Amino acid sequence: VIDDWIVKRVLRHLESLGRRDITLKTDGEPALVQVQSKVVETREGQTIPVNPPAYNPESNGEIEKGAQDVIAHVRCLKLALESRLGCEIEASHPIMEWILVHACFLLSRFATGHDGKVPYERLTGHAWRRALVEFGEQVLGKLARQRMARHAHQGRPNLKRKLAPRWIEGIWVIQDLR
């Protein structure tokens, strides 16, 4: 049985890359092949499944290299966060899931290819123009109007809405995929 959330997440990531027709390759592991099948049948656009023999690293050189790149980037982000926080983060800590997602985001947008371009530039024809924040950095987040009203009255019932805070402090963990 496949969890629908993983299929939806894969579909959202594939959509964010802007490709209509793709080849979707797995390492042949049965659970991944099931997810791949569900993505193929759900996704708009042509999706060609490629499945080399399971647990055969030789047939997956590109994927194995990609996995090594992701792990190296996760390690780098983890060490940078530990340095900033002044403490060690266990591999089982929930923040590691966010680090993994952020590492994949960075690599899928900004890893320089053989042509000197990054994937985002190759896809859109122009450089990334949105702001980027370092993982785990303290940021100010603008509150949505509904949240502003609720936040304004917490412990301050007489504070007028116009004087309510519009920003709160937060910790940056992921870039919006849109």
mmCIF file of C-alpha atoms in Angstrom:
data_model
loop_
_atom_site.group_PDB
_atom_site.id
_atom_site.type_symbol
_atom_site.label_atom_id
_atom_site.label_comp_id
_atom_site.label_asym_id
_atom_site.label_seq_id
_atom_site.Cartn_x
_atom_site.Cartn_y
_atom_site.Cartn_z
ATOM 1 C CA VAL A 1 0.000 0.000 0.000
ATOM 2 C CA ILE A 2 1.383 3.373 -1.027
ATOM 3 C CA ASP A 3 0.907 6.509 1.047
ATOM 4 C CA ASP A 4 -0.710 9.127 -1.171
ATOM 5 C CA TRP A 5 1.309 11.904 0.451
ATOM 6 C CA ILE A 6 4.586 10.643 -1.049
ATOM 7 C CA VAL A 7 3.052 10.462 -4.529
ATOM 8 C CA LYS A 8 1.641 13.984 -4.141
ATOM 9 C CA ARG A 9 5.010 15.227 -2.943
ATOM 10 C CA VAL A 10 6.846 13.655 -5.881
ATOM 11 C CA LEU A 11 4.277 15.121 -8.282
ATOM 12 C CA ARG A 12 4.692 18.581 -6.727
ATOM 13 C CA HIS A 13 8.485 18.393 -6.999
ATOM 14 C CA LEU A 14 8.333 17.218 -10.609
ATOM 15 C CA GLU A 15 5.911 20.043 -11.422
ATOM 16 C CA SER A 16 8.251 22.584 -9.799
ATOM 17 C CA LEU A 17 10.983 21.492 -12.211
ATOM 18 C CA GLY A 18 8.780 22.539 -15.127
ATOM 19 C CA ARG A 19 9.178 19.443 -17.287
ATOM 20 C CA ARG A 20 6.157 17.973 -19.076
ATOM 21 C CA ASP A 21 7.695 14.786 -20.502
ATOM 22 C CA ILE A 22 10.226 12.922 -18.353
ATOM 23 C CA THR A 23 11.996 9.647 -17.744
ATOM 24 C CA LEU A 24 11.555 8.572 -14.121
ATOM 25 C CA LYS A 25 14.292 6.206 -12.992
ATOM 26 C CA THR A 26 14.404 4.298 -9.713
ATOM 27 C CA ASP A 27 17.008 1.952 -8.287
ATOM 28 C CA GLY A 28 14.615 -0.968 -8.852
ATOM 29 C CA GLU A 29 13.765 -1.386 -5.152
ATOM 30 C CA PRO A 30 10.160 -2.745 -5.066
ATOM 31 C CA ALA A 31 8.673 -0.021 -2.834
ATOM 32 C CA LEU A 32 10.117 2.709 -5.073
ATOM 33 C CA VAL A 33 8.835 0.944 -8.194
ATOM 34 C CA GLN A 34 5.328 1.033 -6.655
ATOM 35 C CA VAL A 35 5.623 4.783 -6.043
ATOM 36 C CA GLN A 36 6.988 5.225 -9.556
ATOM 37 C CA SER A 37 4.011 3.325 -11.040
ATOM 38 C CA LYS A 38 1.532 5.488 -9.146
ATOM 39 C CA VAL A 39 3.337 8.659 -10.296
ATOM 40 C CA VAL A 40 3.300 7.429 -13.922
ATOM 41 C CA GLU A 41 -0.444 6.767 -13.858
ATOM 42 C CA THR A 42 -1.276 10.003 -11.978
ATOM 43 C CA ARG A 43 0.992 12.497 -13.730
ATOM 44 C CA GLU A 44 0.030 14.582 -16.754
ATOM 45 C CA GLY A 45 2.568 14.471 -19.548
ATOM 46 C CA GLN A 46 4.576 11.492 -20.706
ATOM 47 C CA THR A 47 6.407 9.700 -17.901
ATOM 48 C CA ILE A 48 8.613 6.811 -18.983
ATOM 49 C CA PRO A 49 9.585 4.449 -16.134
ATOM 50 C CA VAL A 50 13.133 3.051 -16.118
ATOM 51 C CA ASN A 51 13.934 0.249 -13.672
ATOM 52 C CA PRO A 52 17.353 -1.361 -13.668
ATOM 53 C CA PRO A 53 17.857 -4.462 -11.506
ATOM 54 C CA ALA A 54 17.234 -3.846 -7.794
ATOM 55 C CA TYR A 55 20.278 -3.223 -5.587
ATOM 56 C CA ASN A 56 22.652 -2.978 -8.561
ATOM 57 C CA PRO A 57 24.785 0.165 -8.086
ATOM 58 C CA GLU A 58 26.644 -0.356 -11.371
ATOM 59 C CA SER A 59 23.463 0.201 -13.376
ATOM 60 C CA ASN A 60 22.664 3.373 -11.436
ATOM 61 C CA GLY A 61 25.863 5.398 -11.716
ATOM 62 C CA GLU A 62 24.072 8.740 -12.170
ATOM 63 C CA ILE A 63 21.636 8.077 -9.354
ATOM 64 C CA GLU A 64 24.411 6.884 -7.033
ATOM 65 C CA LYS A 65 26.385 10.060 -7.825
ATOM 66 C CA GLY A 66 23.262 12.128 -7.138
ATOM 67 C CA ALA A 67 22.785 10.386 -3.790
ATOM 68 C CA GLN A 68 26.420 11.096 -2.885
ATOM 69 C CA ASP A 69 25.923 14.773 -3.795
ATOM 70 C CA VAL A 70 22.797 14.996 -1.641
ATOM 71 C CA ILE A 71 24.500 13.342 1.356
ATOM 72 C CA ALA A 72 27.496 15.675 1.017
ATOM 73 C CA HIS A 73 25.180 18.692 0.906
ATOM 74 C CA VAL A 74 23.170 17.437 3.900
ATOM 75 C CA ARG A 75 26.430 17.016 5.835
ATOM 76 C CA CYS A 76 27.480 20.565 4.919
ATOM 77 C CA LEU A 77 24.128 22.073 5.978
ATOM 78 C CA LYS A 78 24.162 20.060 9.230
ATOM 79 C CA LEU A 79 27.693 21.175 10.114
ATOM 80 C CA ALA A 80 26.852 24.809 9.331
ATOM 81 C CA LEU A 81 23.745 24.663 11.534
ATOM 82 C CA GLU A 82 25.672 22.971 14.368
ATOM 83 C CA SER A 83 28.334 25.665 14.147
ATOM 84 C CA ARG A 84 25.761 28.440 14.310
ATOM 85 C CA LEU A 85 23.860 26.809 17.203
ATOM 86 C CA GLY A 86 26.968 25.691 19.078
ATOM 87 C CA CYS A 87 25.674 22.153 19.616
ATOM 88 C CA GLU A 88 25.656 18.766 17.921
ATOM 89 C CA ILE A 89 22.550 17.582 16.046
ATOM 90 C CA GLU A 90 21.786 13.862 16.135
ATOM 91 C CA ALA A 91 21.107 12.163 12.792
ATOM 92 C CA SER A 92 17.690 11.100 14.135
ATOM 93 C CA HIS A 93 16.629 14.666 15.020
ATOM 94 C CA PRO A 94 13.486 15.821 13.135
ATOM 95 C CA ILE A 95 15.343 18.853 11.718
ATOM 96 C CA MET A 96 17.338 16.410 9.563
ATOM 97 C CA GLU A 97 14.242 15.789 7.414
ATOM 98 C CA TRP A 98 14.066 19.515 6.674
ATOM 99 C CA ILE A 99 17.797 19.624 5.963
ATOM 100 C CA LEU A 100 17.376 16.809 3.442
ATOM 101 C CA VAL A 101 14.527 18.624 1.659
ATOM 102 C CA HIS A 102 16.530 21.872 1.609
ATOM 103 C CA ALA A 103 19.659 20.123 0.284
ATOM 104 C CA CYS A 104 17.639 18.608 -2.573
ATOM 105 C CA PHE A 105 16.077 21.990 -3.313
ATOM 106 C CA LEU A 106 19.487 23.663 -3.494
ATOM 107 C CA LEU A 107 20.994 20.971 -5.707
ATOM 108 C CA SER A 108 18.016 20.838 -8.079
ATOM 109 C CA ARG A 109 18.181 24.612 -8.561
ATOM 110 C CA PHE A 110 21.831 25.633 -8.195
ATOM 111 C CA ALA A 111 24.271 22.769 -8.917
ATOM 112 C CA THR A 112 26.457 23.974 -11.794
ATOM 113 C CA GLY A 113 26.448 21.585 -14.762
ATOM 114 C CA HIS A 114 29.020 20.858 -17.469
ATOM 115 C CA ASP A 115 27.621 23.755 -19.519
ATOM 116 C CA GLY A 116 28.297 26.220 -16.681
ATOM 117 C CA LYS A 117 24.584 26.716 -16.057
ATOM 118 C CA VAL A 118 22.483 25.737 -13.076
ATOM 119 C CA PRO A 119 19.285 23.665 -13.548
ATOM 120 C CA TYR A 120 17.006 26.624 -12.807
ATOM 121 C CA GLU A 121 18.722 28.763 -15.435
ATOM 122 C CA ARG A 122 18.689 25.909 -17.960
ATOM 123 C CA LEU A 123 14.952 25.434 -17.373
ATOM 124 C CA THR A 124 13.790 29.058 -17.299
ATOM 125 C CA GLY A 125 16.461 30.834 -19.330
ATOM 126 C CA HIS A 126 17.302 33.235 -16.497
ATOM 127 C CA ALA A 127 19.012 33.261 -13.112
ATOM 128 C CA TRP A 128 17.176 32.787 -9.806
ATOM 129 C CA ARG A 129 16.011 36.205 -8.632
ATOM 130 C CA ARG A 130 14.312 35.403 -5.338
ATOM 131 C CA ALA A 131 16.030 35.864 -2.008
ATOM 132 C CA LEU A 132 17.658 32.871 -0.356
ATOM 133 C CA VAL A 133 18.221 32.479 3.358
ATOM 134 C CA GLU A 134 20.695 30.161 5.045
ATOM 135 C CA PHE A 135 19.115 27.052 6.547
ATOM 136 C CA GLY A 136 18.223 27.558 10.224
ATOM 137 C CA GLU A 137 18.705 31.324 10.098
ATOM 138 C CA GLN A 138 16.484 33.463 12.297
ATOM 139 C CA VAL A 139 14.117 35.482 10.101
ATOM 140 C CA LEU A 140 11.128 37.777 10.386
ATOM 141 C CA GLY A 141 7.947 36.358 8.870
ATOM 142 C CA LYS A 142 4.998 38.487 7.835
ATOM 143 C CA LEU A 143 1.756 37.356 9.408
ATOM 144 C CA ALA A 144 -1.325 36.718 7.287
ATOM 145 C CA ARG A 145 -4.212 39.050 8.161
ATOM 146 C CA GLN A 146 -6.148 36.375 10.075
ATOM 147 C CA ARG A 147 -3.062 35.514 12.114
ATOM 148 C CA MET A 148 -2.362 39.192 12.777
ATOM 149 C CA ALA A 149 -5.764 39.616 14.403
ATOM 150 C CA ARG A 150 -5.307 36.549 16.632
ATOM 151 C CA HIS A 151 -1.720 37.460 17.496
ATOM 152 C CA ALA A 152 -2.700 41.045 18.321
ATOM 153 C CA HIS A 153 -5.148 40.028 21.009
ATOM 154 C CA GLN A 154 -3.002 37.473 22.793
ATOM 155 C CA GLY A 155 -2.507 39.041 26.196
ATOM 156 C CA ARG A 156 -3.303 42.530 24.856
ATOM 157 C CA PRO A 157 -7.108 42.808 24.512
ATOM 158 C CA ASN A 158 -7.176 46.611 24.089
ATOM 159 C CA LEU A 159 -4.544 46.834 21.373
ATOM 160 C CA LYS A 160 -6.023 48.125 18.146
ATOM 161 C CA ARG A 161 -5.550 46.055 15.014
ATOM 162 C CA LYS A 162 -3.595 48.825 13.279
ATOM 163 C CA LEU A 163 -0.986 48.696 16.025
ATOM 164 C CA ALA A 164 -0.780 44.899 16.050
ATOM 165 C CA PRO A 165 2.513 43.274 15.092
ATOM 166 C CA ARG A 166 2.717 42.262 11.446
ATOM 167 C CA TRP A 167 5.909 40.264 11.745
ATOM 168 C CA ILE A 168 7.063 37.449 14.020
ATOM 169 C CA GLU A 169 10.457 35.834 14.528
ATOM 170 C CA GLY A 170 10.934 32.393 13.063
ATOM 171 C CA ILE A 171 13.560 29.906 11.918
ATOM 172 C CA TRP A 172 14.049 29.351 8.177
ATOM 173 C CA VAL A 173 13.865 25.690 7.155
ATOM 174 C CA ILE A 174 12.578 25.429 3.573
ATOM 175 C CA GLN A 175 12.192 27.440 0.393
ATOM 176 C CA ASP A 176 8.733 27.480 -1.187
ATOM 177 C CA LEU A 177 8.815 25.182 -4.214
ATOM 178 C CA ARG A 178 6.655 27.380 -6.423
#
